PDB file of C-alpha atoms in Angstrom:
ATOM      1  CA  UNK A   1      77.124  43.002 131.542  1.00 41.00           C
ATOM      2  CA  UNK A   2      80.184  41.265 133.448  1.00 47.00           C
ATOM      3  CA  UNK A   3      81.991  38.755 133.158  1.00 51.00           C
ATOM      4  CA  UNK A   4      79.424  36.592 135.764  1.00 48.00           C
ATOM      5  CA  UNK A   5      76.157  38.264 134.191  1.00 49.00           C
ATOM      6  CA  UNK A   6      73.604  36.353 132.425  1.00 54.00           C
ATOM      7  CA  UNK A   7      72.117  39.524 130.830  1.00 51.00           C
ATOM      8  CA  UNK A   8      72.768  40.330 127.151  1.00 57.00           C
ATOM      9  CA  UNK A   9      75.439  43.229 127.075  1.00 53.00           C
ATOM     10  CA  UNK A  10      74.250  46.616 125.552  1.00 53.00           C
ATOM     11  CA  UNK A  11      75.707  47.702 122.523  1.00 56.00           C
ATOM     12  CA  UNK A  12      78.976  49.457 122.763  1.00 50.00           C
ATOM     13  CA  UNK A  13      78.674  49.107 126.570  1.00 57.00           C
ATOM     14  CA  UNK A  14      76.273  52.163 126.895  1.00 70.00           C
ATOM     15  CA  UNK A  15      75.500  52.173 130.604  1.00 75.00           C
ATOM     16  CA  UNK A  16      74.681  56.021 131.963  1.00 89.00           C
ATOM     17  CA  UNK A  17      77.009  56.375 135.008  1.00 94.00           C
ATOM     18  CA  UNK A  18      74.894  56.685 137.968  1.00 94.00           C
ATOM     19  CA  UNK A  19      75.517  59.332 140.600  1.00 95.00           C
ATOM     20  CA  UNK A  20      76.171  56.472 143.240  1.00 94.00           C
ATOM     21  CA  UNK A  21      79.407  55.817 141.094  1.00 96.00           C
ATOM     22  CA  UNK A  22      80.543  59.027 140.834  1.00 97.00           C
ATOM     23  CA  UNK A  23      80.191  60.008 144.314  1.00 97.00           C
ATOM     24  CA  UNK A  24      83.425  58.250 145.514  1.00 98.00           C
ATOM     25  CA  UNK A  25      85.537  60.120 142.775  1.00 98.00           C
ATOM     26  CA  UNK A  26      84.211  63.597 144.026  1.00 98.00           C
ATOM     27  CA  UNK A  27      86.907  64.105 147.348  1.00 98.00           C
ATOM     28  CA  UNK A  28      89.706  63.261 144.799  1.00 98.00           C
ATOM     29  CA  UNK A  29      89.232  65.643 142.294  1.00 98.00           C
ATOM     30  CA  UNK A  30      90.563  69.432 142.657  1.00 97.00           C
ATOM     31  CA  UNK A  31      88.069  72.073 143.670  1.00 92.00           C
ATOM     32  CA  UNK A  32      88.093  73.773 140.014  1.00 96.00           C
ATOM     33  CA  UNK A  33      88.907  71.916 136.970  1.00 97.00           C
ATOM     34  CA  UNK A  34      88.272  71.190 133.637  1.00 97.00           C
ATOM     35  CA  UNK A  35      88.058  67.986 131.831  1.00 97.00           C
ATOM     36  CA  UNK A  36      87.376  65.983 128.313  1.00 96.00           C
ATOM     37  CA  UNK A  37      85.018  63.193 128.572  1.00 96.00           C
ATOM     38  CA  UNK A  38      85.718  60.808 125.561  1.00 96.00           C
ATOM     39  CA  UNK A  39      82.677  58.135 126.176  1.00 96.00           C
ATOM     40  CA  UNK A  40      80.112  60.945 127.347  1.00 96.00           C
ATOM     41  CA  UNK A  41      76.847  58.615 125.929  1.00 94.00           C
ATOM     42  CA  UNK A  42      74.035  60.811 127.128  1.00 95.00           C
ATOM     43  CA  UNK A  43      75.926  63.161 129.236  1.00 96.00           C
ATOM     44  CA  UNK A  44      74.991  61.546 132.821  1.00 96.00           C
ATOM     45  CA  UNK A  45      78.564  61.659 134.481  1.00 97.00           C
ATOM     46  CA  UNK A  46      78.973  65.288 133.033  1.00 97.00           C
ATOM     47  CA  UNK A  47      75.734  66.054 134.571  1.00 96.00           C
ATOM     48  CA  UNK A  48      76.900  64.449 138.140  1.00 96.00           C
ATOM     49  CA  UNK A  49      80.259  66.212 138.048  1.00 97.00           C
ATOM     50  CA  UNK A  50      78.442  69.745 137.037  1.00 96.00           C
ATOM     51  CA  UNK A  51      76.053  69.256 140.389  1.00 96.00           C
ATOM     52  CA  UNK A  52      78.928  68.430 142.731  1.00 96.00           C
ATOM     53  CA  UNK A  53      82.045  70.503 141.390  1.00 95.00           C
ATOM     54  CA  UNK A  54      83.034  73.673 140.101  1.00 96.00           C
ATOM     55  CA  UNK A  55      84.046  72.606 136.473  1.00 95.00           C
ATOM     56  CA  UNK A  56      85.360  75.378 134.628  1.00 94.00           C
ATOM     57  CA  UNK A  57      84.906  73.641 130.879  1.00 93.00           C
ATOM     58  CA  UNK A  58      83.930  70.254 129.650  1.00 91.00           C
ATOM     59  CA  UNK A  59      84.442  69.044 126.309  1.00 94.00           C
ATOM     60  CA  UNK A  60      82.210  65.933 126.013  1.00 95.00           C
ATOM     61  CA  UNK A  61      82.239  63.670 123.212  1.00 95.00           C
ATOM     62  CA  UNK A  62      81.241  59.554 121.809  1.00 95.00           C
ATOM     63  CA  UNK A  63      81.612  57.385 119.073  1.00 95.00           C
ATOM     64  CA  UNK A  64      77.894  57.695 119.412  1.00 94.00           C
ATOM     65  CA  UNK A  65      76.246  60.078 121.262  1.00 95.00           C
ATOM     66  CA  UNK A  66      73.003  59.486 122.920  1.00 93.00           C
ATOM     67  CA  UNK A  67      71.935  63.276 123.088  1.00 95.00           C
ATOM     68  CA  UNK A  68      72.365  66.453 120.541  1.00 96.00           C
ATOM     69  CA  UNK A  69      74.522  68.210 123.200  1.00 94.00           C
ATOM     70  CA  UNK A  70      77.813  65.758 122.738  1.00 95.00           C
ATOM     71  CA  UNK A  71      79.849  65.648 119.691  1.00 94.00           C
ATOM     72  CA  UNK A  72      80.497  62.765 117.577  1.00 95.00           C
ATOM     73  CA  UNK A  73      83.869  61.413 118.003  1.00 95.00           C
ATOM     74  CA  UNK A  74      85.940  58.296 118.488  1.00 96.00           C
ATOM     75  CA  UNK A  75      88.638  59.020 121.037  1.00 95.00           C
ATOM     76  CA  UNK A  76      90.857  56.281 119.351  1.00 95.00           C
ATOM     77  CA  UNK A  77      91.271  58.292 116.250  1.00 94.00           C
ATOM     78  CA  UNK A  78      94.363  59.805 115.554  1.00 91.00           C
ATOM     79  CA  UNK A  79      93.317  63.386 115.280  1.00 91.00           C
ATOM     80  CA  UNK A  80      92.353  64.552 118.611  1.00 87.00           C
ATOM     81  CA  UNK A  81      90.059  67.498 119.599  1.00 82.00           C
ATOM     82  CA  UNK A  82      91.689  70.865 119.747  1.00 81.00           C
ATOM     83  CA  UNK A  83      89.844  71.292 123.002  1.00 78.00           C
ATOM     84  CA  UNK A  84      92.322  68.802 124.818  1.00 85.00           C
ATOM     85  CA  UNK A  85      95.170  71.122 124.819  1.00 83.00           C
ATOM     86  CA  UNK A  86      92.936  73.151 127.470  1.00 88.00           C
ATOM     87  CA  UNK A  87      91.773  70.407 129.926  1.00 96.00           C
ATOM     88  CA  UNK A  88      93.051  69.407 133.397  1.00 97.00           C
ATOM     89  CA  UNK A  89      91.674  65.855 133.260  1.00 97.00           C
ATOM     90  CA  UNK A  90      90.154  62.989 131.029  1.00 97.00           C
ATOM     91  CA  UNK A  91      87.266  61.667 133.087  1.00 98.00           C
ATOM     92  CA  UNK A  92      84.824  59.054 131.716  1.00 97.00           C
ATOM     93  CA  UNK A  93      83.398  55.517 132.101  1.00 96.00           C
ATOM     94  CA  UNK A  94      84.667  53.649 128.936  1.00 96.00           C
ATOM     95  CA  UNK A  95      83.670  50.354 127.516  1.00 94.00           C
ATOM     96  CA  UNK A  96      85.084  47.734 129.611  1.00 92.00           C
ATOM     97  CA  UNK A  97      85.737  45.620 126.465  1.00 93.00           C
ATOM     98  CA  UNK A  98      89.436  45.096 126.880  1.00 96.00           C
ATOM     99  CA  UNK A  99      90.361  45.578 123.108  1.00 96.00           C
ATOM    100  CA  UNK A 100      88.845  49.418 123.357  1.00 96.00           C
ATOM    101  CA  UNK A 101      89.783  50.105 127.095  1.00 97.00           C
ATOM    102  CA  UNK A 102      93.521  49.083 126.705  1.00 98.00           C
ATOM    103  CA  UNK A 103      94.209  51.234 123.874  1.00 97.00           C
ATOM    104  CA  UNK A 104      92.112  54.144 125.786  1.00 97.00           C
ATOM    105  CA  UNK A 105      94.260  53.522 128.799  1.00 98.00           C
ATOM    106  CA  UNK A 106      97.887  53.888 126.864  1.00 96.00           C
ATOM    107  CA  UNK A 107      96.639  56.986 124.967  1.00 95.00           C
ATOM    108  CA  UNK A 108      94.969  58.852 127.615  1.00 96.00           C
ATOM    109  CA  UNK A 109      97.377  58.533 129.959  1.00 96.00           C
ATOM    110  CA  UNK A 110     100.078  60.201 128.074  1.00 94.00           C
ATOM    111  CA  UNK A 111      97.655  62.938 127.266  1.00 93.00           C
ATOM    112  CA  UNK A 112      96.349  64.257 130.354  1.00 95.00           C
ATOM    113  CA  UNK A 113      95.999  62.525 133.982  1.00 97.00           C
ATOM    114  CA  UNK A 114      93.089  60.277 133.420  1.00 98.00           C
ATOM    115  CA  UNK A 115      90.121  58.837 135.686  1.00 98.00           C
ATOM    116  CA  UNK A 116      88.729  55.861 134.381  1.00 98.00           C
ATOM    117  CA  UNK A 117      85.765  54.010 135.721  1.00 97.00           C
ATOM    118  CA  UNK A 118      85.800  50.183 135.193  1.00 96.00           C
ATOM    119  CA  UNK A 119      85.687  46.827 137.080  1.00 95.00           C
ATOM    120  CA  UNK A 120      87.803  46.579 139.965  1.00 96.00           C
ATOM    121  CA  UNK A 121      89.065  43.115 139.278  1.00 95.00           C
ATOM    122  CA  UNK A 122      91.234  44.108 136.196  1.00 97.00           C
ATOM    123  CA  UNK A 123      94.012  45.255 137.956  1.00 96.00           C
ATOM    124  CA  UNK A 124      94.262  41.927 139.577  1.00 96.00           C
ATOM    125  CA  UNK A 125      95.121  40.322 136.197  1.00 96.00           C
ATOM    126  CA  UNK A 126      97.946  39.516 134.032  1.00 97.00           C
ATOM    127  CA  UNK A 127      96.651  41.555 131.145  1.00 96.00           C
ATOM    128  CA  UNK A 128      96.823  44.989 133.668  1.00 97.00           C
ATOM    129  CA  UNK A 129     100.758  44.357 133.836  1.00 98.00           C
ATOM    130  CA  UNK A 130     101.707  46.904 130.912  1.00 97.00           C
ATOM    131  CA  UNK A 131      99.445  49.343 132.222  1.00 97.00           C
ATOM    132  CA  UNK A 132     100.111  49.446 135.814  1.00 97.00           C
ATOM    133  CA  UNK A 133     103.217  51.596 135.543  1.00 97.00           C
ATOM    134  CA  UNK A 134     100.435  54.275 134.645  1.00 97.00           C
ATOM    135  CA  UNK A 135      97.954  53.588 137.512  1.00 98.00           C
ATOM    136  CA  UNK A 136      98.435  56.040 140.357  1.00 98.00           C
ATOM    137  CA  UNK A 137      95.677  55.624 142.640  1.00 98.00           C
ATOM    138  CA  UNK A 138      92.628  53.341 142.645  1.00 98.00           C
ATOM    139  CA  UNK A 139      89.228  54.872 144.321  1.00 98.00           C
ATOM    140  CA  UNK A 140      86.546  52.039 145.235  1.00 97.00           C
ATOM    141  CA  UNK A 141      83.197  52.066 143.947  1.00 95.00           C
ATOM    142  CA  UNK A 142      81.797  48.776 144.925  1.00 90.00           C
ATOM    143  CA  UNK A 143      78.793  47.347 142.799  1.00 90.00           C
ATOM    144  CA  UNK A 144      76.836  49.823 141.029  1.00 89.00           C
ATOM    145  CA  UNK A 145      73.161  49.453 139.793  1.00 77.00           C
ATOM    146  CA  UNK A 146      73.494  50.384 136.438  1.00 72.00           C
ATOM    147  CA  UNK A 147      70.027  49.895 135.358  1.00 74.00           C
ATOM    148  CA  UNK A 148      67.769  52.286 137.180  1.00 72.00           C
ATOM    149  CA  UNK A 149      64.702  50.391 136.990  1.00 75.00           C
ATOM    150  CA  UNK A 150      66.526  47.165 137.926  1.00 72.00           C
ATOM    151  CA  UNK A 151      66.333  45.620 141.459  1.00 69.00           C
ATOM    152  CA  UNK A 152      69.725  44.203 141.002  1.00 70.00           C
ATOM    153  CA  UNK A 153      73.467  45.883 141.110  1.00 66.00           C
ATOM    154  CA  UNK A 154      75.864  44.504 138.520  1.00 67.00           C
ATOM    155  CA  UNK A 155      77.916  41.429 139.701  1.00 76.00           C
ATOM    156  CA  UNK A 156      81.659  43.201 139.199  1.00 88.00           C
ATOM    157  CA  UNK A 157      82.896  45.554 141.720  1.00 92.00           C
ATOM    158  CA  UNK A 158      83.796  48.727 139.978  1.00 95.00           C
ATOM    159  CA  UNK A 159      86.563  51.479 140.811  1.00 97.00           C
ATOM    160  CA  UNK A 160      87.585  54.705 139.524  1.00 98.00           C
ATOM    161  CA  UNK A 161      91.640  53.963 138.128  1.00 98.00           C
ATOM    162  CA  UNK A 162      93.518  57.015 137.628  1.00 98.00           C
ATOM    163  CA  UNK A 163      96.364  56.746 135.088  1.00 98.00           C
ATOM    164  CA  UNK A 164      98.931  59.328 134.161  1.00 97.00           C
ATOM    165  CA  UNK A 165     102.384  58.963 132.680  1.00 91.00           C
ATOM    166  CA  UNK A 166     103.835  61.877 134.840  1.00 80.00           C
TER     167      UNK A 166
END
C-alpha cells in the first residue's frame, strides 16, 4: 500500500476514503460548494462530504467505478466532462502512483482549485519540485486506517494538498 508496507497493493489503488481522513478537510471548504470527484471509486468520499457539507452539485467519475451511480471516465483523457465548467473544486483521493498522480496535479490545478489526498512525504522530495508552485495549502491528516476491518493504520502520514495555478 505504501512505501514501507509489506501488504500487496490493491489494483488501481482503490482504497475507499474513510470519514477520519475527510474530517480535517471540512474546515477548509466553504459553507456551500460544488465539485467534481474524478477518482470516486465507490463514492465514499462523496458520502462523507454530503454528510458534513452543503454540496450544491457533485459530478462523480472513475476509470473503474465500483458502483453504478458513478460514471466511467478517465480523468486524464483529452476530453473533459462538460459538468466541470460548473463546479467550484476538484476533490479526490487519487492513486498515489506518481505516473498517475503527477499528471493529475498538473492537469487539475489548471482547471479548478483542487484538493488531493495523498502521502504527506511527497512534498519533501525532489519529484515534487515542479508542482510546488501550484501547492497553496497542506492539511495534515496523519495515518489513515484504509482497511476498515484491519487493526492497523497505514504506515504513511497523509495530507490534503490544495493546488491551483491562480
